[in-house]
Structures are given as C-alpha cells and as structure tokens.
Amino acid sequence: MTYLGAKDKDTVKAFWGKVSAKAEDIGQDALSRMLVVYPQTKTYFAHWQDLSPGSAPVKKHGATIMAGVGDAVSKIDDLTAGLLNLSELHAFTLRVDPANFKILAHNILVVLAIRLPSDFTPEVHVAIDKFLAAVARALSEKYR
Amino acid sequence: MVEWTEQERTIITTIFSNLDYEDVGPKALARCLIVYPWTQRYFASFGNLYNAEAIKTNPNIAAHGTKVLHGLDRAVKNLDNIKATYAELSVLHSEKLHVDPDNFKLLADCLTIVIAAKLGSAFTPETQAAFQKFLAVVVSALGRQYH
C-alpha cells in the first residue's frame, strides 16, 4: 500500500518542483480547509486564539507542515530514518491520532487540484497519494 | 435525519446546476480506477483498462462515469430524504453488483478532487464542507441496505 517505486519517486520529485514555490500558500489553504471541513481536528489547536482560514497561527503552521513535507521529498529514499525526529515528536509530544494524517493528506490533494489543475493528473495524484501515505506511515513508526 | 442549512442547500444545488456531466463524470471515474486500481475489479467487462491512458480514453468507462454522476441528481432533488431515495440503489449495489461499500468513499474523494480542479478558488472551504457532507450522506445511504 505504501511501497514507492522508482517511477513514483520520480513523479513526486518532478511535481514537487512545481509545488515548492507555492508551498506555504498550499499548506495554509490545506490546513484551513481541514479545520473547516473536519471540525474534530480543531481539538488539537485549542491553544490557538484564531482558527479561521488564513489566520496568523493557521498560516504559520501550514507553512511549517509543508516545509516538513518538502523535507520528506528530499528524504524519499528512506522516510523512516529521515523522519525519525518528527515521528518521535508526533508520538510522544503531539500525540496526534494517525487517522488525522489521512485527513490532512486529503486536503493537501484538494488544494493541489485547485492550484495546479492541469498538472495534478490522475497519474500524479496516485504517486502523491502514495507518497503522503508513506510519510504518514513513517510519522506513525514511533507510536507503539 | 440530516439537517441542511439554507447555505448548504444552495451550494449543493448550484454545483449540480452548473455541472458538465459528460466531462466530470468520466474524469471522476477514470481517476478512481487509476488512483485506486483495485476498484477496476468491478469493470472487467469494460474493455482495455491496462494503463492510465487506456482508462482515460475508454468509452465504456466514460459512459458509466456520466451515468453514475446523473445518479446523484436524485439525491440533490431529495436532500431531506436521501436514505429512502437510495434504498433501491443500495440493494442493487449490494445484491446484484456486489460492490464493497468502502469503494463509494473512494469515488466520492475522486469526485471532490475533480470538482475542486474545475471550480478552482470558487471551491472555498465552506463549499468543500457542504459538498463533502452531501457525498457522505449519499455514501451512507448507498451502504444502508447491505446485510
């Protein structure tokens, strides 16, 4: 399910070249959507003053998340090792239920479709979906 | 019983009244078969599904995608009664087509992505929420009569 072949990796890296310039914006939009469309995810951000789309904390955190995803692209050949610290953070400190990784991934895909409609072909979609699932799996490694 | 706000009703009916069924239907189904290849199990008799290009240009898949999308019209016209409206279709998918109901969500996600690509920034978070709520109700209704 999360095995990334050579072709998948090439597709992800090539597509990411087009994404990286808009990464912060995409991250902010994806996070905003997640909080609106899946209100249960707001429970992780009770400490923020403002959870509305485009608010300061949402913008900042969206950028942080996408920087992490971009970093994962560069470590695509060994996500488990590359994301070790992030996995420990999510497992022991943040304790985000891993089901939410899927939810955020879906919203990233929606934003990619909106921002790059002609580049986000079905072939690119499947490679990115597999990649985000592999990232989620690497992030869940340390949970138990 | 599902509660819809006036805004949600407007969003949903507007999306469908402006929809190009012959474009969106085929794209959504093709994307589903490419992104989730195990869904091809239900289309063994549809001809060449060998690769993404074949799927995207397969006329049987295109026709079926349009048909499936039109199937959603009844839900749009009966927002307050989707469960009853789809009782028969649910039985059909269970008893005759033998479709694993988990697949409904996969197609719904692909449809969301195709609509998002079409509407662009008009597909706001609120629009997305209303549309996904609608699809979730449809998916639930279609799975209701399985036993």
XYZ file of C-alpha atoms in Angstrom:
291
model
C 0.000 0.000 0.000
C 2.832 2.416 0.782
C 5.557 0.970 -1.407
C 7.090 3.733 -3.518
C 8.574 2.514 -6.785
C 11.234 4.406 -8.729
C 8.603 5.866 -11.055
C 6.516 7.082 -8.105
C 9.549 8.809 -6.584
C 10.449 10.490 -9.884
C 6.870 11.689 -10.334
C 6.764 13.088 -6.791
C 10.102 14.894 -7.146
C 9.212 16.345 -10.550
C 5.801 17.541 -9.357
C 7.303 18.955 -6.168
C 9.497 21.174 -8.312
C 6.289 22.929 -9.425
C 4.807 22.976 -5.917
C 7.699 24.288 -3.837
C 7.256 27.924 -4.844
C 3.659 27.873 -3.577
C 4.306 25.502 -0.682
C 3.477 27.931 2.141
C 0.277 29.022 0.480
C -0.756 25.434 -0.201
C -0.018 24.441 3.389
C -2.066 27.299 4.774
C -5.007 26.514 2.481
C -4.908 22.774 3.241
C -4.819 23.357 6.990
C -7.631 25.942 6.793
C -9.794 23.507 4.878
C -9.102 20.671 7.276
C -10.226 22.766 10.250
C -13.450 23.791 8.452
C -14.379 20.519 6.750
C -13.293 18.204 9.604
C -14.096 20.222 12.742
C -12.938 17.405 15.030
C -9.353 18.292 14.036
C -9.739 21.613 15.838
C -9.320 19.721 19.099
C -5.563 19.720 18.518
C -5.419 23.502 18.308
C -7.425 24.612 21.328
C -4.422 26.733 22.348
C -4.730 28.991 19.269
C -6.662 32.257 19.511
C -7.913 32.136 15.946
C -8.698 29.010 13.938
C -10.317 30.741 10.972
C -8.972 30.221 7.429
C -5.967 32.443 6.757
C -5.445 33.451 10.387
C -1.894 34.034 11.637
C -1.451 30.735 13.520
C -3.011 28.770 10.635
C -0.691 30.476 8.131
C 2.389 29.825 10.225
C 1.534 26.231 10.959
C 0.525 25.478 7.366
C 3.963 26.645 6.280
C 5.634 24.509 8.963
C 3.771 21.415 7.832
C 4.551 21.915 4.147
C 8.219 22.508 4.960
C 8.127 19.090 6.634
C 6.508 17.527 3.569
C 9.109 19.169 1.325
C 11.835 17.801 3.573
C 10.243 14.359 3.246
C 10.530 14.654 -0.543
C 14.284 15.095 -0.180
C 14.415 12.036 2.082
C 12.104 9.973 -0.072
C 14.562 7.081 -0.304
C 14.404 6.389 3.422
C 11.456 8.103 5.043
C 11.624 6.078 8.261
C 15.173 7.210 9.015
C 14.672 10.695 7.617
C 11.550 11.446 9.643
C 12.695 9.818 12.893
C 12.701 13.019 14.936
C 9.335 14.109 13.588
C 7.933 10.697 14.355
C 9.073 10.950 17.970
C 7.586 14.423 18.191
C 4.191 13.246 16.911
C 4.259 10.087 19.026
C 5.356 11.369 22.392
C 4.648 15.084 22.446
C 1.875 15.912 19.980
C 0.116 12.536 20.141
C -1.926 13.207 17.028
C -4.183 10.272 16.218
C -2.726 8.872 12.973
C -6.185 8.857 11.345
C -5.731 12.604 11.035
C -2.714 12.218 8.735
C -5.096 10.817 6.136
C -7.482 13.695 6.631
C -4.756 16.305 6.162
C -3.398 14.412 3.127
C -6.832 14.555 1.501
C -6.978 18.304 1.975
C -3.480 18.722 0.530
C -4.662 16.801 -2.546
C -7.737 19.046 -2.888
C -5.552 22.185 -2.766
C -3.111 20.717 -5.309
C -6.075 20.079 -7.631
C -7.221 23.676 -7.203
C -3.797 25.302 -7.638
C -2.367 23.058 -10.367
C -5.410 21.631 -12.167
C -3.607 20.647 -15.373
C -0.501 19.275 -13.623
C -2.384 17.259 -10.997
C -3.262 14.467 -13.411
C -4.539 11.074 -12.191
C -1.015 9.679 -12.606
C 0.477 12.424 -10.435
C -2.429 12.078 -7.984
C -1.738 8.390 -7.332
C 2.003 8.998 -6.819
C 1.420 11.887 -4.398
C -1.302 9.939 -2.558
C 1.097 7.012 -2.111
C 3.874 9.382 -1.017
C 1.709 11.107 1.611
C 0.610 7.686 2.881
C 4.270 6.674 3.163
C 5.028 9.891 5.060
C 2.105 9.198 7.400
C 3.392 5.689 7.976
C 6.893 6.962 8.776
C 5.395 9.508 11.189
C 3.447 6.736 12.945
C 6.514 4.497 13.387
C 7.249 5.506 16.952
C 3.670 5.476 18.240
C 3.756 1.979 19.729
C -32.233 12.727 9.882
C -29.757 15.026 8.139
C -30.102 18.758 8.764
C -29.160 21.065 5.920
C -28.710 24.823 6.267
C -30.042 27.080 3.513
C -26.461 27.839 2.568
C -25.592 24.156 2.208
C -28.654 23.541 0.020
C -27.721 26.452 -2.222
C -24.106 25.332 -2.529
C -25.083 21.794 -3.469
C -27.814 22.695 -5.978
C -25.591 25.355 -7.556
C -22.704 22.944 -8.084
C -25.005 20.461 -9.815
C -26.866 23.007 -11.930
C -23.557 24.217 -13.381
C -22.098 20.751 -13.811
C -20.817 19.383 -17.123
C -21.815 15.765 -16.506
C -20.110 14.428 -19.633
C -16.818 15.921 -18.507
C -16.811 15.489 -14.732
C -18.379 12.008 -14.618
C -15.807 10.318 -16.856
C -12.922 12.192 -15.189
C -14.002 11.184 -11.686
C -14.470 7.508 -12.519
C -11.227 7.304 -14.515
C -9.323 8.957 -11.668
C -10.789 6.461 -9.202
C -9.694 3.495 -11.343
C -6.187 4.955 -11.711
C -5.615 6.144 -8.140
C -7.254 3.076 -6.538
C -6.557 0.350 -9.084
C -8.316 -2.375 -7.085
C -11.600 -0.687 -7.985
C -11.060 -1.989 -11.524
C -12.362 -5.335 -10.257
C -15.899 -4.166 -10.999
C -15.155 -3.285 -14.613
C -13.638 -6.470 -16.014
C -16.082 -6.444 -18.932
C -15.448 -2.812 -19.868
C -12.508 -3.423 -22.212
C -8.957 -2.109 -22.049
C -8.004 -0.812 -18.575
C -4.363 -1.724 -18.977
C -2.865 1.670 -18.146
C -3.877 5.232 -17.282
C -4.126 6.307 -20.943
C -6.350 3.342 -21.778
C -8.619 4.080 -18.822
C -8.873 7.779 -19.673
C -9.866 7.049 -23.290
C -12.122 4.049 -22.641
C -15.609 4.951 -23.948
C -17.382 2.428 -21.690
C -15.797 3.991 -18.618
C -16.722 7.471 -19.853
C -20.343 6.468 -20.400
C -20.507 4.842 -16.991
C -18.955 7.862 -15.272
C -21.658 10.086 -16.775
C -24.349 7.617 -15.659
C -23.054 7.476 -12.084
C -22.926 11.273 -11.855
C -26.514 11.579 -13.078
C -27.369 9.066 -10.365
C -26.557 11.789 -7.850
C -29.327 14.022 -9.282
C -31.986 12.197 -7.320
C -30.166 12.885 -4.075
C -29.856 16.581 -4.961
C -33.609 16.747 -5.615
C -34.418 14.854 -2.392
C -31.923 16.269 0.090
C -34.287 15.637 3.004
C -34.870 12.036 2.107
C -31.670 10.617 0.632
C -31.796 7.392 2.621
C -35.220 6.393 1.272
C -34.447 7.710 -2.213
C -31.441 5.402 -2.496
C -32.868 2.296 -0.808
C -33.332 0.511 -4.128
C -29.923 1.570 -5.475
C -28.359 0.331 -2.261
C -29.949 -3.085 -2.721
C -28.751 -3.110 -6.334
C -25.131 -2.338 -5.348
C -25.241 -5.000 -2.647
C -27.198 -7.860 -4.171
C -26.509 -7.528 -7.869
C -23.293 -5.535 -8.319
C -21.594 -6.801 -5.133
C -19.661 -3.560 -4.660
C -17.682 -3.243 -1.419
C -19.241 -0.107 0.141
C -15.777 1.192 1.080
C -15.392 1.929 -2.624
C -18.143 4.560 -2.520
C -15.899 6.779 -0.413
C -13.000 6.349 -2.839
C -15.131 7.524 -5.773
C -16.543 10.362 -3.652
C -12.990 11.571 -2.879
C -12.053 11.495 -6.571
C -15.224 13.399 -7.471
C -14.325 16.035 -4.858
C -10.873 16.444 -6.412
C -12.245 16.751 -9.969
C -14.827 19.352 -8.872
C -12.094 21.223 -6.959
C -9.952 21.354 -10.101
C -12.922 22.665 -12.110
C -14.105 25.322 -9.673
C -10.646 26.489 -8.586
C -10.709 29.105 -5.850
C -14.522 29.128 -6.005
C -14.286 25.774 -4.225
C -13.919 27.512 -0.871
C -13.549 25.644 2.437
C -17.286 26.191 3.070
C -18.177 24.859 -0.395
C -15.911 21.866 0.194
C -17.559 21.195 3.566
C -21.082 21.270 2.098
C -20.143 19.137 -0.892
C -18.316 16.539 1.212
C -21.244 16.429 3.659
C -23.582 15.744 0.741
C -21.334 12.956 -0.583
C -21.001 11.445 2.900
C -24.799 11.218 3.176
C -25.011 9.632 -0.292
C -22.273 7.133 0.586
C -24.026 6.233 3.827
C -27.383 5.764 2.072
C -25.852 3.533 -0.586
C -24.370 1.292 2.084
C -27.524 1.158 4.184
C -29.232 -1.917 2.687
C -26.189 -4.188 2.794
C -26.566 -7.186 5.055
